[in-house]
Amino acid sequence: MALLETKDLGITFGGLRAVGDFSIKIEEQELMGLIGPNGAGKTTVFNLLTGVYLPTEGVINLDGENIVGKKPYEIVQKGISRTFQNIRLFKDLTVIDNVKMAFHHKMKYSAVEGILRLPSYWKEEKEIHEKALELLKLFNMDQAAYTTAKNLPYGQQRKLEIARALAADPKLLLLDEPAAGMNPNETKELMETIHFIRDKFKIAILLIEHDMSLVMGICEKIVVIDYGMIIATGTPEEIKKNKKVIGAYLGE
Amino acid sequence: MLTVNGINVYYGAIHAIKDVSFHVGDGEIVTLIGANGAGKTTILHTISGLLRTKTGDIKFLDNPINKVEPHEILKMGIAHVPEGRRIFSQMTVLENLQMGAYTRTNKEETNNMIEMVFEKFPRLKERVNQLAGTMSGGEQQMLAIGRALMSKPKLLLMDEPSMGLAPILVQEIFNIIQEINSAGTTILLVEQNANMALSIANRAYVLETGKVVLEGNAKELLGNENVRKAYLG
Amino acid sequence: GSNSQNSGSSDVIKIGGIAPLTGDVAVYGVAANNGAKLAIEEINANGGLLGKQIEYVAYDDKGDPTEAVNAYKKLTSNDKVEAILGAVTSKPTMTVTPLAAKDGIPMITPTATALEVTSAGPNIFRACFIDPYQGEVMAKFAVEELKAAKAAVIYNTADDYSVGVAEAFRDAAQNFGAQVVSFEGYNGDDKDFKAVLTNVKGQSPDVLFIPDYYNRVGLIAQQAKEVGITATLLGADGWDGVIGVNPEAVEGAYFCNHYSTDDTAEEVQNFLKVYKEKYNEDPVSFAALGYDAMKILAAAIEKAGSTDKEAVVKALAETNITSVTGTITFDENRNPVKGVAIIRIENGSNKLYTKMSL
Amino acid sequence: MNKRLKSYSINIGAIIVIYALLTLLMKTGIINSYYEVIVISIGINIILAASLNLATGYLGQLALGHAGFMAVGAYVSAICTSHMNLPDTLQLIVSILVGGIVAGIFGILVGVPALRLKGDYLAIITLAFGEIIRVIILNLKITGGARGLKGIPPLTGFNSVFWITIIIVAIIYTLINSRHGRAIISIREDEIAAESVGIPTTYYKNFAFSLAAVFAGIGGGLYAHYYTVLDPGYFDFMRSIEILIIVVLGGMGSLTGSIVAAIVLTIIPQLLIDFADWRMLIYSIILIIMMLFRPEGLFGKKEFSLITLLKGKQQALNTAPNSNGRSE
Amino acid sequence: MTFLQQLINGIHVGSIYALIALGYTMVYGIIKLINFAHGDIIMMGAYITFVSLIMLNVPAWMAIIIAILVCLISGILIERIAYKPLRNAPRISALITAIGVSLFLENLFFKIFGGNPRPFPVLINTTPISLGSLQISMVTLITIVISIFLMLALDLFVKKTKTGKAMRAVSEDQGAAQLMGINVNTTISITFAIGSTLAAIGGILYSTAYPQIDPFMGMMPGLKAFVAAVLGGIGIIPGAMLGGFIMGIAESFTKGYISSQLADAVVFGILILVLSLKPSGIFGKNVKEKV
Ligand SMILES: Nc1ncnc2c1ncn2[C@@H]1O[C@H](COP(=O)(O)OP(=O)(O)OP(=O)(O)O)[C@@H](O)[C@H]1O
Ligand SMILES: Nc1ncnc2c1ncn2[C@@H]1O[C@H](COP(=O)(O)OP(=O)(O)OP(=O)(O)O)[C@@H](O)[C@H]1O
Ligand SMILES: [Mg+2]
Ligand SMILES: [Mg+2]
């Protein structure tokens, strides 16, 4: 069974059918790309998968369970986490606190235990503190653990957002234009990081990106949409040659 | 046309721009490249008056502008496509374009400009009455550029216009930039996509942590080994 | 108070005041305070009390019970006053009375009319009538003098003074044989009473009783005219001052008061004159009561011959003086026994119509 | 472990020293009964401000109806006392707890519809609820209507106010520095991002909001049993504003800020009392000037910490949601 | 008949709320500040008219113009002194200074004129027009007509004129607005000027209807008008108008048919109901943030 399967997923805004007949399958540990022209509906797909928008049609099965209608936080707890096209960090909190937020649903101690500072509080807090530092280390950000998030350079903010999404312990990670605003060198570094994450955490990744060097460089499979509809699916090699994709998206 | 001479800019205690000098000649495309946080956006904001210099001066057409209010600077002929687009999300596409022509009094001319923008970006014409905030990232970027063109600037500042655009559009945006330029508008371009930027620019400045570290002919820099390593991948 | 000094010397007698000097009931507090200050000036000018000058320290309570406690404690702990004059409105007064009862300090409120005010302890007195008394007197007046068969009452639900007087009037009017056709409340911070008045008009009463303070009464009377009410308007002591606000609207109305300005008694005329000279405005009943309360207190201290608490309280209980609001003695509940003046508003001024008691 | 112990002992030590000092000063009469009233008002204001800070500073929801919850707590606890007859201290504790719980129930009733709204809409709907609560109190028999309640036994004293204030502030502090507090703060920072990392935002919004109502109710209970008279007019919109001013002036999201601001703003009007009718004019000018000079409040989002102060570090100010003691 | 009478009463109060709400909405629209001092501008308008008429003995039209000018200038000054320095501060700080300004104005007038209410001179002949047993006063008619006229004018102004559009642009993004060549300071000043003018007119009409003025008179109508603005959808001009009328009529009917004490509760209850069903008010656009 595929990790995630959508069937005829769609949403209409007013009269505009932003996404329609959207059916894909993502296998465990798969690295898939979602590309398409601006306004094609890529971010909208992410918003549907994470429960931000309620689809007007279709099903989303995660591990065989339909998650349509679930709240965003419930979907995170079920194993899909994401980053945003426009970075949404907790800007005024420290880097490490940003990461700790995402451990929330994995922790157990109750409000009363927290207030009374029972051993369970100390134990779990210590654990997640170490875990958060470890995670930051993977991204080479442990030095900046106590900097306020908004003071980070843009590229680091993107990385922090990925780290935070990972901390939620997903099975499927959705990345919305992770390389936007990065120069080619930084993009290269990011590619390595994404690969590394997939292998280390053994998770599937679905990413949206307009930087073809990144998409073609790391995705095993690519889905192309235009006007909300899938126009092509295939390996990077196939997509590169697809006439429709070239006409609508890649250009000459 | 624009001369920036030894400016220093601070965010509170943070010294973001250190003694930066450069100039942009009439009819040129000049590009600023540099890593994240190098200070490119800060420089553009300073030119258009949203930020103030501590020391140094900026001259536009031989008039000092570093003490002039931003709205006056626009009237002098500098338009700005800001980073992150900053379109008016509660207004429609059309209203956004009209705002771009705020200082203009001639209605007909405004309408002509709007037609011209629609020609360049047909997607905007399709969505003329959509609230700008609900448009996709790329659509918003087109709107931001279109809006800046509405004031018919002499100098156009562009902050990462290709960010988040589909490859086919990136190509197109760069074509449009060249078009705008050959129609007589001088352009100061900030880009992460250094390859593209250098290939259409006349000259370029490389910025590192608030300082100009390299400058020269764009084509030469494109061939420069250090630049290749650091910015072109 | 603006006139407090940090002298612990014993050549002055310190008297404390609590009154709303700021906030939305400041009008009443300032008037009462002015009256008290005027009395003190007179006493001091005539050689003071027991050969000493009176020093008056007044603090603002904003009409807020919490602030009244602060003021009380400051007066008793920091300023160590010998007696207290205040507070002005009922609720702050009742917050302070249990404390005063415990301390046994002589206390007289010029204007707090709520029934329970003086029940806190034998050292608490007041210079004004109590709410029920006024309501009953006006009911008697309406039925017996004006021969009213149908009475309507509207009152301010947010103000216990208004509620208390209104309820007493309603009950008494029924006892005297009138029919109360309408008994409706309105909100304290309203400016528009037309809705209520429109309903009252529908009942075509002979008299409309409005026990509230003059500033609101001005508005209500105006709007009563606008909706076409022709009933005779009646009011209570809170009305004193209404002719300064909206004389036309209340022309021909009656209200009860502690005194009448056309009383020819020397005390009254002198008070009117001096007050006007000093404050450049006509005194309202709050000012008169503030003045009288101070006079009562001073007389008691004089009589006691010292500022000893118990002696002063005892002297207060035996009060018998004649001042602006009449000849005052206290009953066993330490409420004043004095006549009520019924005032009629004629040609924009207050005319003594009759004197009444139950 | 050692560090933890040390920090606890320093804080507890400081509290005991303050308590002993205040008690001593009262016994010797240096703090006379006037100053004692001020100390008690400060305590009650701290409770109200700290609880509002939970809703407004930490949760980030501007609430303008806090006085409504205080009123519920005050009336309910006063009525409770009049229907029971326990030993004084126990009676007080039971009454204010009942008051607090009922206020908390009102918090949920108000929170469920109100917290679906954002920003100023939330502010205005809480204002509306606050006013409705007041109108209801004004129209009930059991609350005495416009006449209010009188003769409530004076059970509140310095000891009860002191210790309850300490307990409430400590609860809020430890809560904020736990995963639940982080969840509350995440909502302030970015609600959408909070949901996207798995935080049930609706639950935490209601949780924080009704807990704030519980504490406000307890504050109200203490108030009722100190002043012994309740006046519905007291719990109006301006009272909510007064509490909000304390929170903002102290710094939204700073408990120590709320404490300091409660002290300052309780004392200033008392100092101004000698200026009679100039008093409010001066107060308003002070308020404007303070905000113009410190728009983020006295403490911003920082906490003042004794430990760092004692260690003589330069930064005695410690970022709040950070349980592990380091700061930027 | 009572019904119609109550309705007319409601529309009268409602149109005053609406007029005041317009000013609130405009100021809120542009700097997202609940301008608590707005209610006190009403009071100022009334007092200045009073002073000009009684103490300076000028004719009524001149008194009104003086009042409007004084309020307009005060509005601009208040923004410059108390709000402008806080433009980049947390919004709630500006809210607190607004409260400070409100307290300041109230107590300033208290200090100058005392707390005693003053009779407001008759500006409009108050003999009511009778239609059967129905009474409509001139004041009511004039108030309604002026309010509706001003609302329409204002709506056109904001929608059609450049300055109006500039206001909307400034309200969204001051930086971007500057890049369009908009003078942000001027635009904000114009907004305050308009808002204060409306408040001054509102104050005069209010005092004509309830001819008694005191330093705290602005608080209640200010609060109610703000609620009206929110009810209709804050920032939206016809919304403020509709909200004002709904509040006025609801108030009048509750007082007339249920109970005066409950009028506030009903009004606020309607607000809660509307916001529960439509979180951004009746005319409010329910814009979800796009992520
Ligand atoms: N809430 C909404 N209301 C109305 N239209 C919307 C809404 N959200 C998205 N849209 C429209 O749906 C279409 C798809 O938007 P989406 O953001 O998914 O594009 P995208 O593929 O992510 O584009 P880009 O690459 O530019 O980010 C766009 O035309 C957009 O205007
Ligand atoms: N509002 C601000 N407050 C404080 N520091 C800032 C602010 N904005 C930018 N900075 C800092 O100033 C420096 C220059 O930032 P700037 O945004 O100009 O860089 P940039 O070259 O445009 O980067 P990017 O490629 O990420 O857009 C950075 O170190 C940044 O952290
Ligand atoms: Mg997108
Ligand atoms: Mg930049």
PDB file of C-alpha atoms in Angstrom, chain D residues 56 62 64 113 116-125 127-129 131-132 134-136 139 192 237-238 241 244-245 248-249 252 277-278 280-281 283-285 287-289 291-292 294-297, chain E residues 28 32 34 36 81-82 85-86 89-93 95-97 99-101 103-104 107-108 110-111 219-220 223 226-227 230 233-234 261-262 264-265 268-269 271-272 275-276 279-281 289 291:
ATOM      1  CA  THR D  56      -3.268  38.686  26.186  1.00  0.00           C
ATOM      2  CA  LEU D  62      -6.570  41.034  23.212  1.00  0.00           C
ATOM      3  CA  LEU D  64     -11.302  43.639  27.035  1.00  0.00           C
ATOM      4  CA  PRO D 113     -17.523  31.734  20.453  1.00  0.00           C
ATOM      5  CA  ARG D 116     -12.902  31.863  16.866  1.00  0.00           C
ATOM      6  CA  LEU D 117     -12.470  35.514  16.068  1.00  0.00           C
ATOM      7  CA  LYS D 118      -9.231  37.313  15.530  1.00  0.00           C
ATOM      8  CA  GLY D 119      -7.588  40.518  16.669  1.00  0.00           C
ATOM      9  CA  ASP D 120      -9.849  43.414  17.389  1.00  0.00           C
ATOM     10  CA  TYR D 121     -12.992  41.441  16.698  1.00  0.00           C
ATOM     11  CA  LEU D 122     -12.011  39.217  19.569  1.00  0.00           C
ATOM     12  CA  ALA D 123     -11.341  42.296  21.668  1.00  0.00           C
ATOM     13  CA  ILE D 124     -14.737  43.726  21.010  1.00  0.00           C
ATOM     14  CA  ILE D 125     -16.636  40.507  21.566  1.00  0.00           C
ATOM     15  CA  LEU D 127     -15.897  43.622  25.746  1.00  0.00           C
ATOM     16  CA  ALA D 128     -19.469  42.757  24.842  1.00  0.00           C
ATOM     17  CA  PHE D 129     -19.434  39.711  27.096  1.00  0.00           C
ATOM     18  CA  GLU D 131     -20.765  44.269  29.637  1.00  0.00           C
ATOM     19  CA  ILE D 132     -23.421  41.564  29.433  1.00  0.00           C
ATOM     20  CA  ARG D 134     -22.356  43.326  34.288  1.00  0.00           C
ATOM     21  CA  VAL D 135     -25.894  43.920  33.069  1.00  0.00           C
ATOM     22  CA  ILE D 136     -26.927  40.472  34.259  1.00  0.00           C
ATOM     23  CA  ASN D 139     -30.593  42.656  37.090  1.00  0.00           C
ATOM     24  CA  ILE D 192      -1.152  28.769  11.266  1.00  0.00           C
ATOM     25  CA  PHE D 237     -15.325  48.384  30.936  1.00  0.00           C
ATOM     26  CA  MET D 238     -12.913  50.930  32.449  1.00  0.00           C
ATOM     27  CA  ILE D 241      -8.993  48.697  30.700  1.00  0.00           C
ATOM     28  CA  LEU D 244      -4.989  45.888  30.500  1.00  0.00           C
ATOM     29  CA  ILE D 245      -2.942  49.016  31.091  1.00  0.00           C
ATOM     30  CA  VAL D 248       0.814  46.457  28.564  1.00  0.00           C
ATOM     31  CA  LEU D 249       2.882  48.791  30.662  1.00  0.00           C
ATOM     32  CA  MET D 252       2.993  41.720  27.267  1.00  0.00           C
ATOM     33  CA  ASP D 277      -8.953  67.105  40.857  1.00  0.00           C
ATOM     34  CA  TRP D 278      -5.653  67.407  38.994  1.00  0.00           C
ATOM     35  CA  MET D 280      -6.587  62.127  36.697  1.00  0.00           C
ATOM     36  CA  LEU D 281      -5.160  64.726  34.366  1.00  0.00           C
ATOM     37  CA  TYR D 283      -2.271  60.318  35.559  1.00  0.00           C
ATOM     38  CA  SER D 284      -3.318  60.431  31.913  1.00  0.00           C
ATOM     39  CA  ILE D 285      -0.237  62.401  30.958  1.00  0.00           C
ATOM     40  CA  LEU D 287       0.314  57.109  30.982  1.00  0.00           C
ATOM     41  CA  ILE D 288       0.844  58.648  27.561  1.00  0.00           C
ATOM     42  CA  ILE D 289       4.452  59.505  28.273  1.00  0.00           C
ATOM     43  CA  MET D 291       3.827  54.425  26.503  1.00  0.00           C
ATOM     44  CA  LEU D 292       5.622  56.801  24.164  1.00  0.00           C
ATOM     45  CA  ARG D 294       8.530  52.387  26.318  1.00  0.00           C
ATOM     46  CA  PRO D 295       6.027  51.169  23.765  1.00  0.00           C
ATOM     47  CA  GLU D 296       6.933  47.539  24.394  1.00  0.00           C
ATOM     48  CA  GLY D 297       6.329  47.986  28.118  1.00  0.00           C
TER      49      GLY D 297
ATOM     50  CA  TYR E  28      -9.374  52.061  12.310  1.00  0.00           C
ATOM     51  CA  LYS E  32      -5.782  49.646  12.714  1.00  0.00           C
ATOM     52  CA  ILE E  34      -9.245  51.617  18.077  1.00  0.00           C
ATOM     53  CA  PHE E  36     -10.558  55.592  22.121  1.00  0.00           C
ATOM     54  CA  ILE E  81       1.858  63.570  19.123  1.00  0.00           C
ATOM     55  CA  ALA E  82       0.428  60.404  20.572  1.00  0.00           C
ATOM     56  CA  PRO E  85       5.650  57.821  17.338  1.00  0.00           C
ATOM     57  CA  LEU E  86       4.106  54.396  17.914  1.00  0.00           C
ATOM     58  CA  ALA E  89       5.404  49.679  17.960  1.00  0.00           C
ATOM     59  CA  PRO E  90       3.009  46.890  18.907  1.00  0.00           C
ATOM     60  CA  ARG E  91      -0.491  48.044  18.095  1.00  0.00           C
ATOM     61  CA  ILE E  92      -1.679  47.586  21.623  1.00  0.00           C
ATOM     62  CA  SER E  93       0.714  50.286  22.854  1.00  0.00           C
ATOM     63  CA  LEU E  95      -4.316  51.531  22.072  1.00  0.00           C
ATOM     64  CA  ILE E  96      -3.119  52.379  25.556  1.00  0.00           C
ATOM     65  CA  THR E  97      -1.982  55.866  24.542  1.00  0.00           C
ATOM     66  CA  ILE E  99      -6.930  55.531  26.270  1.00  0.00           C
ATOM     67  CA  GLY E 100      -4.491  57.959  27.839  1.00  0.00           C
ATOM     68  CA  VAL E 101      -5.495  60.680  25.394  1.00  0.00           C
ATOM     69  CA  LEU E 103      -8.612  60.314  29.874  1.00  0.00           C
ATOM     70  CA  PHE E 104      -6.598  63.437  29.255  1.00  0.00           C
ATOM     71  CA  ASN E 107     -10.133  65.486  32.631  1.00  0.00           C
ATOM     72  CA  LEU E 108      -8.879  68.561  30.844  1.00  0.00           C
ATOM     73  CA  PHE E 110     -13.426  68.601  33.612  1.00  0.00           C
ATOM     74  CA  LYS E 111     -10.722  70.848  34.970  1.00  0.00           C
ATOM     75  CA  MET E 219     -17.695  57.791  26.493  1.00  0.00           C
ATOM     76  CA  MET E 220     -20.957  55.952  25.965  1.00  0.00           C
ATOM     77  CA  LEU E 223     -18.290  52.905  22.824  1.00  0.00           C
ATOM     78  CA  PHE E 226     -17.448  51.525  17.987  1.00  0.00           C
ATOM     79  CA  VAL E 227     -19.574  48.468  18.555  1.00  0.00           C
ATOM     80  CA  VAL E 230     -17.595  46.360  14.355  1.00  0.00           C
ATOM     81  CA  GLY E 233     -17.680  45.236   9.567  1.00  0.00           C
ATOM     82  CA  ILE E 234     -14.963  47.546  10.691  1.00  0.00           C
ATOM     83  CA  GLN E 261     -32.047  47.519  31.851  1.00  0.00           C
ATOM     84  CA  LEU E 262     -31.552  44.895  29.205  1.00  0.00           C
ATOM     85  CA  ASP E 264     -27.220  47.069  26.548  1.00  0.00           C
ATOM     86  CA  ALA E 265     -27.333  43.332  26.960  1.00  0.00           C
ATOM     87  CA  PHE E 268     -24.150  43.427  22.841  1.00  0.00           C
ATOM     88  CA  GLY E 269     -25.957  40.130  22.399  1.00  0.00           C
ATOM     89  CA  LEU E 271     -23.060  41.851  18.331  1.00  0.00           C
ATOM     90  CA  ILE E 272     -22.040  38.480  19.699  1.00  0.00           C
ATOM     91  CA  LEU E 275     -19.820  37.929  15.031  1.00  0.00           C
ATOM     92  CA  SER E 276     -20.424  34.265  15.803  1.00  0.00           C
ATOM     93  CA  PRO E 279     -16.691  36.795  12.238  1.00  0.00           C
ATOM     94  CA  SER E 280     -15.868  39.974  10.382  1.00  0.00           C
ATOM     95  CA  GLY E 281     -19.164  41.755  10.785  1.00  0.00           C
ATOM     96  CA  GLU E 289      -5.091  34.344   5.032  1.00  0.00           C
ATOM     97  CA  VAL E 291      -0.686  30.360   3.151  1.00  0.00           C
TER      98      VAL E 291
END
